[in-house]
XYZ file of C-alpha atoms in Angstrom:
666
model
C 36.146 -65.903 6.044
C 39.781 -64.883 6.559
C 41.431 -63.386 9.634
C 41.380 -59.787 8.426
C 37.643 -59.986 7.684
C 37.069 -61.364 11.182
C 39.037 -58.444 12.663
C 36.878 -56.041 10.677
C 33.723 -57.660 12.071
C 35.107 -57.422 15.591
C 35.961 -53.719 15.000
C 32.443 -52.952 13.760
C 31.006 -54.968 16.639
C 33.095 -52.885 19.051
C 31.724 -49.638 17.576
C 28.226 -51.070 17.835
C 28.797 -51.994 21.495
C 29.774 -48.407 22.226
C 26.674 -47.063 20.503
C 24.447 -49.424 22.450
C 26.147 -48.520 25.725
C 25.565 -44.827 24.987
C 21.851 -45.537 24.971
C 22.177 -46.824 28.554
C 19.783 -49.656 27.844
C 18.877 -51.184 31.200
C 19.012 -54.972 31.133
C 16.202 -55.167 33.647
C 13.875 -53.267 31.289
C 14.313 -55.737 28.424
C 11.028 -57.532 27.829
C 10.837 -61.050 29.323
C 11.367 -63.882 26.876
C 7.652 -64.676 26.649
C 6.938 -61.152 25.333
C 9.790 -61.111 22.821
C 7.790 -63.513 20.644
C 4.759 -61.589 19.317
C 1.821 -62.435 17.062
C 2.825 -59.770 14.517
C 6.366 -61.154 14.625
C 5.199 -64.685 13.861
C 2.987 -63.431 11.014
C 5.912 -61.453 9.577
C 8.172 -64.533 9.971
C 5.680 -66.708 8.107
C 5.320 -64.226 5.239
C 9.102 -63.770 4.935
C 9.604 -67.525 5.279
C 7.162 -68.222 2.427
C 8.737 -65.588 0.132
C 12.262 -66.853 0.746
C 11.197 -70.507 0.513
C 9.953 -69.798 -3.016
C 13.189 -67.968 -3.873
C 15.575 -70.611 -2.520
C 13.491 -73.441 -3.992
C 13.896 -71.858 -7.406
C 17.650 -71.510 -6.845
C 17.849 -75.109 -5.580
C 16.016 -76.536 -8.575
C 17.791 -74.437 -11.235
C 21.474 -74.137 -10.289
C 21.624 -75.634 -6.785
C 23.607 -72.575 -5.626
C 21.956 -70.633 -2.772
C 23.691 -67.579 -1.231
C 23.418 -66.716 2.467
C 20.247 -64.630 2.795
C 20.245 -64.143 6.591
C 21.155 -60.444 6.457
C 18.574 -59.926 3.716
C 15.931 -61.606 5.908
C 16.820 -59.299 8.833
C 16.368 -56.284 6.547
C 13.014 -57.579 5.289
C 11.850 -58.225 8.879
C 12.632 -54.592 9.711
C 10.784 -53.400 6.564
C 7.673 -55.448 7.412
C 7.226 -54.451 11.029
C 8.331 -50.832 10.602
C 5.815 -50.394 7.753
C 3.101 -52.000 9.889
C 3.781 -49.739 12.885
C 3.797 -46.633 10.665
C 0.424 -47.604 9.180
C -1.013 -48.025 12.689
C 0.394 -44.627 13.714
C -1.301 -42.983 10.733
C -4.550 -44.721 11.704
C -4.312 -43.099 15.153
C -3.376 -46.302 16.999
C -0.412 -46.771 19.342
C 1.418 -50.023 18.449
C 3.849 -51.884 20.696
C 7.405 -50.536 20.159
C 9.485 -52.516 17.709
C 12.624 -53.643 19.564
C 15.886 -55.225 18.472
C 14.841 -58.380 20.349
C 11.636 -58.721 18.305
C 13.607 -58.035 15.114
C 16.035 -60.828 16.060
C 13.194 -63.246 16.809
C 11.526 -62.551 13.441
C 14.809 -63.021 11.574
C 15.558 -66.271 13.445
C 12.088 -67.704 12.839
C 12.020 -66.713 9.148
C 15.515 -68.120 8.485
C 14.608 -71.386 10.255
C 11.522 -71.600 8.006
C 13.236 -71.130 4.645
C 16.332 -73.112 5.717
C 14.183 -76.253 5.422
C 13.629 -75.395 1.745
C 17.403 -74.883 1.329
C 18.625 -78.023 3.087
C 15.616 -80.343 3.067
C 16.909 -82.334 0.102
C 14.261 -81.181 -2.383
C 16.900 -80.594 -5.035
C 19.329 -83.294 -3.945
C 18.981 -86.455 -1.834
C 15.154 -86.659 -1.614
C 14.545 -85.766 -5.261
C 17.279 -88.262 -6.167
C 14.862 -91.032 -5.137
C 12.292 -90.335 -7.870
C 11.798 -92.326 -11.081
C 13.059 -89.627 -13.407
C 16.428 -89.453 -11.632
C 16.572 -93.266 -11.566
C 16.072 -93.306 -15.355
C 18.684 -90.578 -15.886
C 21.192 -92.620 -13.874
C 20.526 -95.530 -16.249
C 18.128 -98.418 -15.535
C 20.853 -100.863 -16.626
C 23.521 -99.342 -14.381
C 24.827 -101.760 -11.756
C 23.635 -100.764 -8.295
C 20.816 -98.559 -9.660
C 18.117 -100.871 -8.344
C 14.532 -100.371 -9.717
C 13.290 -100.865 -6.135
C 15.229 -97.756 -5.073
C 12.476 -95.425 -6.272
C 10.208 -93.278 -4.129
C 8.167 -90.618 -5.881
C 7.836 -87.251 -4.103
C 4.771 -86.885 -1.884
C 3.724 -84.084 0.435
C 2.760 -86.560 3.171
C 5.961 -88.569 3.522
C 8.203 -85.568 2.827
C 6.528 -83.523 5.566
C 6.756 -86.453 7.974
C 10.424 -87.045 7.173
C 11.243 -83.365 7.738
C 9.440 -83.283 11.093
C 11.187 -86.382 12.455
C 14.652 -85.417 11.146
C 14.746 -81.646 11.776
C 13.879 -81.218 15.453
C 16.646 -83.471 16.770
C 19.263 -80.989 15.566
C 17.680 -78.174 17.584
C 18.524 -79.902 20.858
C 21.864 -81.551 20.052
C 24.060 -78.647 21.204
C 21.797 -76.645 23.539
C 23.752 -77.747 26.660
C 26.978 -76.378 25.111
C 25.681 -72.940 24.119
C 27.358 -71.088 27.047
C 30.698 -72.793 26.421
C 30.714 -71.943 22.702
C 29.317 -68.393 22.869
C 30.622 -67.006 26.192
C 33.565 -69.177 27.261
C 35.157 -69.868 23.870
C 33.908 -66.549 22.404
C 33.527 -68.089 18.941
C 32.956 -65.397 16.320
C 30.190 -66.963 14.160
C 30.709 -64.271 11.474
C 27.245 -64.597 9.845
C 25.506 -64.396 13.219
C 27.668 -61.422 14.204
C 27.007 -59.612 10.900
C 23.248 -60.100 11.346
C 23.416 -58.759 14.912
C 25.385 -55.698 13.797
C 22.730 -54.954 11.157
C 19.845 -55.384 13.621
C 21.545 -53.313 16.341
C 22.236 -50.632 13.744
C 18.555 -50.425 12.809
C 17.522 -49.719 16.404
C 19.709 -46.678 17.108
C 19.015 -43.022 16.182
C 21.809 -42.980 13.571
C 20.895 -46.451 12.321
C 17.236 -45.480 11.939
C 18.159 -42.861 9.311
C 20.267 -45.393 7.416
C 17.508 -47.979 7.689
C 15.016 -45.557 6.083
C 17.351 -45.164 3.097
C 17.758 -48.948 2.855
C 14.001 -49.512 3.071
C 13.389 -46.961 0.303
C 16.086 -48.570 -1.858
C 14.661 -52.020 -1.183
C 11.151 -50.945 -2.228
C 12.421 -49.323 -5.449
C 14.331 -52.371 -6.633
C 11.649 -54.772 -5.374
C 9.047 -52.941 -7.485
C 11.323 -52.837 -10.531
C 12.154 -56.548 -10.256
C 8.510 -57.592 -9.818
C 7.292 -55.452 -12.749
C 10.159 -56.650 -14.956
C 9.291 -60.308 -14.223
C 5.627 -59.526 -14.974
C 6.610 -57.878 -18.294
C 8.830 -60.819 -19.283
C 5.989 -63.280 -18.686
C 4.028 -61.979 -21.691
C 6.785 -63.105 -24.075
C 7.356 -66.616 -22.700
C 4.396 -68.454 -24.259
C 6.205 -71.598 -25.423
C 9.376 -73.676 -25.173
C 12.653 -71.685 -25.354
C 10.761 -68.403 -25.567
C 11.135 -64.994 -23.960
C 13.909 -62.824 -22.586
C 15.184 -65.786 -20.531
C 16.344 -67.336 -23.836
C 17.817 -64.171 -25.384
C 20.866 -65.132 -27.542
C 23.043 -62.292 -26.226
C 26.298 -63.603 -27.737
C 24.831 -65.269 -30.837
C 22.937 -68.492 -31.521
C 25.985 -70.802 -31.364
C 26.880 -69.461 -27.915
C 23.199 -69.755 -26.918
C 23.183 -73.460 -27.865
C 26.112 -73.937 -25.465
C 24.228 -72.037 -22.723
C 26.257 -68.802 -23.031
C 23.669 -66.023 -22.829
C 22.330 -63.400 -20.435
C 18.836 -64.449 -19.302
C 17.785 -61.222 -17.504
C 17.211 -63.039 -14.181
C 16.992 -60.474 -11.378
C 17.288 -63.331 -8.855
C 20.741 -64.321 -10.066
C 21.893 -60.731 -10.510
C 20.890 -60.114 -6.872
C 22.598 -63.333 -5.789
C 25.735 -62.234 -7.648
C 25.692 -58.950 -5.717
C 25.602 -60.875 -2.420
C 28.261 -63.466 -3.342
C 31.917 -62.470 -3.409
C 33.630 -61.748 -6.716
C 35.735 -64.913 -6.484
C 32.606 -67.103 -6.291
C 31.143 -65.481 -9.412
C 34.415 -65.565 -11.352
C 34.881 -69.233 -10.360
C 31.419 -69.974 -11.750
C 32.322 -68.246 -15.015
C 35.626 -70.140 -15.214
C 33.760 -73.422 -14.677
C 31.295 -72.489 -17.432
C 34.055 -71.666 -19.943
C 36.062 -74.770 -19.003
C 33.087 -77.132 -19.340
C 30.584 -75.760 -21.876
C 33.148 -73.747 -23.793
C 35.933 -76.352 -24.078
C 35.435 -79.814 -22.547
C 31.895 -80.785 -23.516
C 32.299 -79.830 -27.212
C 35.600 -81.776 -27.321
C 34.228 -84.887 -25.552
C 31.009 -84.661 -27.596
C 33.186 -84.778 -30.722
C 34.620 -88.105 -29.527
C 31.202 -89.784 -29.723
C 31.755 -93.213 -31.227
C 35.286 -93.449 -29.785
C 34.936 -92.762 -26.059
C 31.291 -93.826 -25.879
C 28.844 -95.442 -28.353
C 27.165 -92.989 -30.733
C 23.867 -94.873 -30.325
C 23.548 -94.079 -26.613
C 20.892 -91.522 -25.664
C 22.234 -88.211 -24.376
C 20.764 -88.877 -20.910
C 22.770 -92.115 -20.440
C 25.436 -92.113 -17.714
C 27.750 -93.877 -20.187
C 27.523 -90.920 -22.623
C 28.455 -87.223 -22.335
C 26.083 -86.785 -19.373
C 28.166 -89.282 -17.393
C 31.277 -87.134 -17.827
C 29.359 -84.036 -16.711
C 28.034 -85.730 -13.577
C 31.124 -87.632 -12.433
C 33.630 -84.826 -13.070
C 31.343 -82.537 -11.044
C 31.325 -85.134 -8.258
C 35.149 -85.333 -8.352
C 35.445 -81.554 -7.887
C 32.804 -81.486 -5.125
C 34.395 -84.398 -3.242
C 37.924 -83.014 -3.588
C 36.846 -79.608 -2.301
C 34.716 -81.139 0.448
C 37.416 -83.549 1.649
C 40.056 -80.825 1.822
C 37.825 -78.396 3.736
C 36.544 -81.164 6.008
C 40.083 -82.110 7.028
C 41.143 -78.452 7.298
C 38.235 -77.506 9.571
C 38.692 -80.675 11.629
C 42.391 -79.886 12.108
C 41.668 -76.234 12.888
C 38.975 -77.203 15.407
C 41.185 -79.787 17.145
C 44.151 -77.393 17.316
C 41.997 -74.562 18.673
C 40.413 -76.753 21.353
C 43.851 -78.107 22.314
C 45.282 -74.598 22.703
C 42.312 -73.563 24.854
C 42.705 -76.611 27.072
C 46.411 -75.825 27.574
C 45.606 -72.306 28.802
C 44.545 -72.257 32.448
C 41.676 -69.831 32.065
C 39.129 -68.751 29.500
C 39.000 -64.998 28.942
C 35.348 -64.042 28.622
C 35.627 -60.234 28.555
C 38.023 -57.701 27.018
C 40.648 -55.631 28.845
C 38.850 -52.346 28.052
C 36.702 -51.713 31.141
C 33.850 -49.917 29.314
C 33.556 -52.725 26.793
C 33.854 -55.286 29.601
C 30.717 -53.851 31.234
C 28.764 -54.249 27.988
C 30.036 -57.810 27.527
C 29.070 -58.687 31.118
C 25.631 -57.202 30.449
C 25.205 -59.429 27.403
C 26.511 -62.454 29.267
C 24.056 -61.800 32.097
C 21.085 -61.799 29.711
C 22.405 -64.897 27.913
C 22.867 -66.896 31.125
C 19.952 -65.510 33.148
C 17.204 -67.260 31.160
C 18.943 -70.567 30.686
C 17.462 -73.651 29.047
C 17.370 -76.537 31.542
C 19.737 -79.384 30.690
C 17.054 -82.006 31.268
C 14.793 -80.374 28.664
C 17.485 -80.683 25.984
C 18.442 -84.258 26.940
C 14.885 -85.587 27.306
C 13.807 -83.826 24.100
C 16.742 -85.242 22.149
C 16.009 -88.786 23.386
C 12.280 -88.535 22.616
C 12.809 -87.156 19.092
C 15.518 -89.777 18.460
C 13.203 -92.633 19.521
C 10.451 -91.293 17.243
C 12.917 -91.138 14.330
C 14.251 -94.642 14.985
C 10.679 -95.960 14.775
C 9.292 -93.828 11.933
C 12.185 -93.582 9.430
C 12.655 -97.368 8.916
C 8.871 -97.588 8.363
C 9.140 -94.923 5.631
C 12.333 -96.395 4.167
C 12.709 -100.126 4.977
C 16.082 -100.093 3.179
C 17.569 -98.023 6.031
C 17.762 -100.395 9.002
C 16.815 -99.107 12.451
C 20.245 -99.792 13.938
C 21.862 -97.441 11.392
C 19.502 -94.684 12.591
C 20.437 -95.421 16.228
C 24.159 -95.152 15.422
C 23.504 -91.895 13.523
C 21.820 -90.311 16.543
C 24.528 -91.523 18.927
C 27.229 -89.932 16.738
C 25.196 -86.813 15.855
C 26.037 -84.637 18.919
C 29.795 -85.162 18.396
C 29.546 -84.419 14.676
C 27.337 -81.394 15.407
C 29.868 -80.028 17.881
C 32.746 -80.377 15.397
C 30.724 -78.661 12.669
C 29.379 -75.869 14.903
C 32.836 -75.180 16.360
C 34.350 -75.010 12.872
C 31.523 -72.738 11.690
C 32.184 -70.465 14.668
C 35.810 -70.095 13.573
C 35.457 -69.955 9.784
C 31.742 -69.370 8.950
C 31.798 -72.570 6.874
C 28.921 -74.993 7.462
C 30.301 -78.414 6.489
C 27.025 -80.283 7.053
C 26.798 -81.497 3.443
C 30.263 -83.033 3.734
C 29.262 -84.950 6.874
C 26.192 -86.062 4.928
C 28.311 -87.260 1.985
C 30.491 -89.337 4.311
C 27.326 -90.955 5.710
C 26.061 -91.487 2.145
C 29.130 -93.442 1.010
C 29.398 -95.463 4.237
C 25.715 -96.470 4.321
C 25.547 -97.167 0.571
C 28.584 -99.453 0.804
C 27.338 -101.235 3.953
C 23.760 -101.748 2.719
C 24.640 -103.539 -0.540
C 23.149 -103.470 -4.052
C 19.523 -103.974 -3.036
C 19.274 -101.244 -0.404
C 22.418 -99.148 -0.884
C 21.041 -96.230 -2.913
C 18.036 -95.505 -0.685
C 19.941 -96.128 2.564
C 22.749 -93.818 1.424
C 20.484 -90.972 0.304
C 18.214 -91.061 3.374
C 21.148 -91.494 5.790
C 22.844 -88.532 4.141
C 19.700 -86.464 4.775
C 19.501 -87.493 8.432
C 23.092 -86.611 9.327
C 23.083 -83.443 7.220
C 19.854 -82.153 8.838
C 21.036 -82.696 12.417
C 24.501 -81.234 11.872
C 23.286 -78.251 9.837
C 20.395 -77.206 12.097
C 22.509 -77.374 15.261
C 25.131 -75.145 13.594
C 22.444 -72.680 12.439
C 21.134 -72.511 16.005
C 24.583 -71.522 17.281
C 24.715 -68.715 14.717
C 21.331 -67.573 16.030
C 22.488 -67.804 19.655
C 25.425 -65.553 18.709
C 23.012 -63.049 17.168
C 20.825 -63.247 20.274
C 23.818 -62.752 22.568
C 24.803 -59.543 20.725
C 21.239 -58.162 20.590
C 20.385 -58.986 24.249
C 17.748 -61.521 23.192
C 16.771 -64.375 25.499
C 18.105 -67.847 24.523
C 14.716 -69.315 25.442
C 12.881 -67.101 22.963
C 15.584 -67.841 20.365
C 15.182 -71.616 20.770
C 11.389 -71.389 20.710
C 11.372 -69.130 17.627
C 13.781 -71.530 15.901
C 11.442 -74.422 16.735
C 8.385 -72.496 15.474
C 10.246 -71.534 12.287
C 11.354 -75.135 11.753
C 7.749 -76.341 12.156
C 6.608 -73.694 9.642
C 9.351 -74.788 7.242
C 8.387 -78.470 7.496
C 4.969 -77.490 6.098
C 5.865 -74.573 3.804
C 8.849 -76.246 2.081
C 7.034 -79.379 0.775
C 4.092 -77.253 -0.428
C 6.492 -74.878 -2.179
C 8.338 -77.807 -3.745
C 5.120 -79.292 -5.087
C 4.123 -75.944 -6.552
C 7.296 -76.134 -8.654
C 7.023 -79.892 -9.212
C 3.498 -79.674 -10.625
C 3.913 -76.476 -12.645
C 7.458 -76.822 -14.040
C 9.379 -79.652 -15.693
C 11.615 -80.393 -12.701
C 14.553 -82.693 -13.424
C 14.625 -82.191 -17.195
C 18.355 -81.889 -18.064
C 17.490 -79.657 -21.040
C 15.012 -77.429 -19.187
C 15.315 -74.521 -16.763
C 14.653 -76.617 -13.637
C 17.425 -79.187 -14.063
C 17.737 -80.006 -10.331
C 21.408 -80.883 -10.983
C 22.217 -82.191 -7.516
C 19.513 -84.888 -7.626
C 21.447 -86.859 -10.258
C 24.752 -86.011 -8.528
C 23.623 -87.452 -5.194
C 22.074 -90.557 -6.731
C 25.284 -91.270 -8.613
C 27.294 -90.762 -5.432
C 25.169 -93.477 -3.838
C 25.705 -95.731 -6.885
C 29.464 -95.105 -6.599
C 29.246 -96.126 -2.948
C 27.537 -99.370 -3.961
C 29.450 -100.270 -7.128
C 32.734 -98.363 -7.008
C 34.360 -97.092 -10.195
C 32.658 -99.600 -12.510
C 29.810 -97.084 -12.851
C 32.033 -94.606 -14.732
C 32.204 -94.246 -18.555
C 35.469 -94.770 -20.493
C 38.392 -92.446 -19.593
C 36.169 -90.711 -17.041
C 38.124 -92.095 -14.076
C 41.357 -90.472 -15.288
C 39.579 -87.139 -15.734
C 38.037 -87.487 -12.270
C 41.479 -88.120 -10.735
C 42.754 -84.976 -12.432
C 39.907 -82.748 -11.262
C 39.974 -84.228 -7.748
C 43.688 -83.389 -7.555
C 42.991 -79.913 -8.969
C 40.411 -79.287 -6.215
C 42.940 -80.239 -3.515
C 45.723 -78.186 -5.154
C 43.532 -75.081 -5.622
C 42.463 -75.114 -1.971
C 46.035 -75.684 -0.821
C 47.225 -72.787 -2.972
C 44.518 -70.526 -1.512
C 45.577 -71.331 2.045
C 49.318 -70.940 1.420
C 49.237 -67.827 -0.784
C 49.325 -64.190 0.367
C 45.987 -62.365 0.408
C 46.453 -60.458 -2.856
C 47.049 -63.801 -4.647
C 44.545 -65.896 -2.645
C 41.655 -63.617 -3.597
C 42.059 -64.606 -7.257
C 42.487 -68.382 -6.930
C 39.213 -70.044 -8.039
C 36.945 -72.093 -5.763
C 36.588 -75.726 -6.939
C 33.051 -76.100 -5.502
C 31.886 -73.057 -7.515
C 33.680 -74.286 -10.651
C 31.717 -77.574 -10.433
C 28.221 -76.014 -10.470
C 28.096 -74.923 -14.177
C 29.401 -78.319 -15.336
C 25.835 -79.622 -15.130
C 23.725 -76.471 -15.162
C 25.222 -74.345 -17.930
C 26.808 -70.917 -18.260
C 23.787 -68.567 -18.268
C 23.385 -68.119 -14.499
C 27.160 -67.580 -14.069
C 26.903 -64.672 -16.536
C 23.973 -63.220 -14.542
C 25.937 -63.449 -11.295
C 29.004 -61.832 -12.857
C 26.748 -58.945 -13.940
C 25.817 -58.630 -10.243
C 29.518 -58.484 -9.320
C 30.126 -55.889 -12.037
C 27.347 -53.667 -10.633
C 28.860 -53.882 -7.128
C 32.364 -53.158 -8.466
C 31.201 -50.101 -10.457
C 29.115 -48.793 -7.549
C 32.043 -49.088 -5.135
C 34.239 -47.184 -7.587
C 31.682 -44.374 -7.922
C 30.547 -44.078 -4.276
C 32.038 -46.608 -1.855
C 30.155 -45.383 1.228
C 26.738 -45.429 -0.429
C 27.457 -48.792 -2.068
C 28.286 -50.372 1.304
C 24.937 -49.155 2.632
C 22.706 -49.863 -0.378
C 24.069 -53.026 -2.055
C 22.366 -55.410 0.448
C 19.055 -53.520 0.033
C 19.283 -53.512 -3.772
C 20.214 -57.198 -3.946
C 17.397 -58.148 -1.548
C 14.888 -56.108 -3.566
C 15.902 -57.720 -6.864
C 15.735 -61.241 -5.391
C 12.428 -60.728 -3.559
C 10.645 -59.003 -6.452
C 11.575 -61.704 -8.954
C 10.842 -64.420 -6.398
C 7.425 -63.034 -5.499
C 6.327 -63.054 -9.156
C 6.837 -66.842 -9.132
C 3.712 -67.217 -6.969
C 1.179 -65.562 -9.352
C 2.918 -67.013 -12.424
C 2.697 -70.508 -10.917
C -0.978 -70.040 -10.125
C -1.620 -68.852 -13.694
C 0.127 -71.974 -14.998
C -1.946 -74.192 -12.696
C -5.115 -72.673 -14.159
C -3.775 -73.214 -17.701
C -3.381 -69.477 -18.407
C -0.608 -69.228 -20.991
C 1.433 -66.121 -21.938
C 0.074 -64.637 -25.197
C 3.415 -64.200 -27.064
C 6.389 -66.462 -27.809
C 9.536 -64.434 -28.501
C 12.047 -66.803 -30.082
C 15.173 -66.465 -32.245
C 16.308 -68.295 -35.393
C 19.220 -67.869 -37.838
C 18.547 -65.527 -40.754
C 17.975 -66.896 -44.257
C 20.582 -66.535 -46.940
């Protein structure tokens, strides 16, 4: 997020502060932290968490690209509880008032729940341990040890999530006042969520919220009914609207078609235009140009007798060039955020005082009010320290028992370094809104894979990556939530507890959701819908860590060098260019996604961008209000249909019609 966007957030936040101050909300009348967490709130959080876990699991296992759904979750929390209170009113009952604090708690708990499905490794480092991914990486590949296989299981996955997730909750709790009040870090996603929630709970915001709720329900209903209608025509392989050859059969064979996915259209409406255009560029570059050209060199660059799934054939080029782009983009942003963080901390240390309130006296009173609530119900330091030590000891004992390849002393070192890494990541996220947890995880993956050797390297690298990534990511997410709580006058104690409850829910919901997909759909099939592209990417990263460049097919290393350099150059150009140029320079990480997945979802997401663009041209004010509601409705409706369709598949109920397309005769 650039500087001008941050200024815009601060401007909107300032307007919101004034509106809240006009209500003369007395701090002393805010419900105590124990009453901010309600039974109806937890039920709503669980329902929202389940719905979004299904949605993000589908996104994880199809393209691996998951947009930020925090604002959408806040909107859905408002829809749930407001609908419930209205029903009780009509029944003649007087429900407890729905406050901004309860709204914040529900959003925090629900996001913590589905975040486990996003970052739990179900489409990447954990799935990369299974036999199918091992076979795709090549049984004869050096470093791809047959002992480095662990099939997915609800039991061990749930246990791993419980022991690895809760440590991150406590890593940065002692620093919350410094980062939120003293340093006044922006945390743009947390601020945007707070602005939305505060807006709902004002007289003017209530009218807007009613329009958003109505829009959400319309598009939710349309999306659900459309998914239901499509189901009837998908009774076979490559059947239905999802395989509609929009641009002709030749384009369809190269994955260029519009598949009518409301989930990806909604995701495209949420993502910025440059993300969607970068995806489309990556699709054209790979499936439109490179893969047909390299495929035509079969017999020269790689043996014609090799199966398509071999890492020494075309698949190897797809995987390793994607890795080069991802690593180039990740390394650049890692170093940039690290430099930015260090420079910012240095400049703060040079100044003799930390300014914790603005010059404007009226705004200063509101800021002091928020600071009072944030500090008043503090979390004791000993609770955070003792909790972190206890959870770390449990992990050091349990994780080596689950994965003997990862030695206990590596886990100890990981937990000693984790608070420092978490601070760097959370500070950078507060400045830029970029969570670099996956990049910290990739560093751990390469280091542990190289140190553990051929026998244990793959498993040690993948599991170590998951450990570091979980701790660093969850602690950063908690700081975003603390920022939201600070701006909505919500107690830090209730925020931490709701995050812990949501994490516990997610550790149960996410593995169950994953197994629903794993049992019903062909997960990991490179030619199917659920390709799980990052599973093979992460396993091959671990193999690279063990073996080095000997794992690459012919001429692939030169191509990887080129794309790695392109990723660095593109990021450098974005940072050095003026805004009107920077906004059109593609994102290397987004370019890499279609290399493995295909072009179809990029087309869907560009349709989403086109809808937003047209709507803004026709009615900018209404578009700004309704786009989040429309996108959320499309995503939730399509996602909810996955539950009944999965149950039908489990009970062997097949769609009655197969709509398929073939070339005409003559």
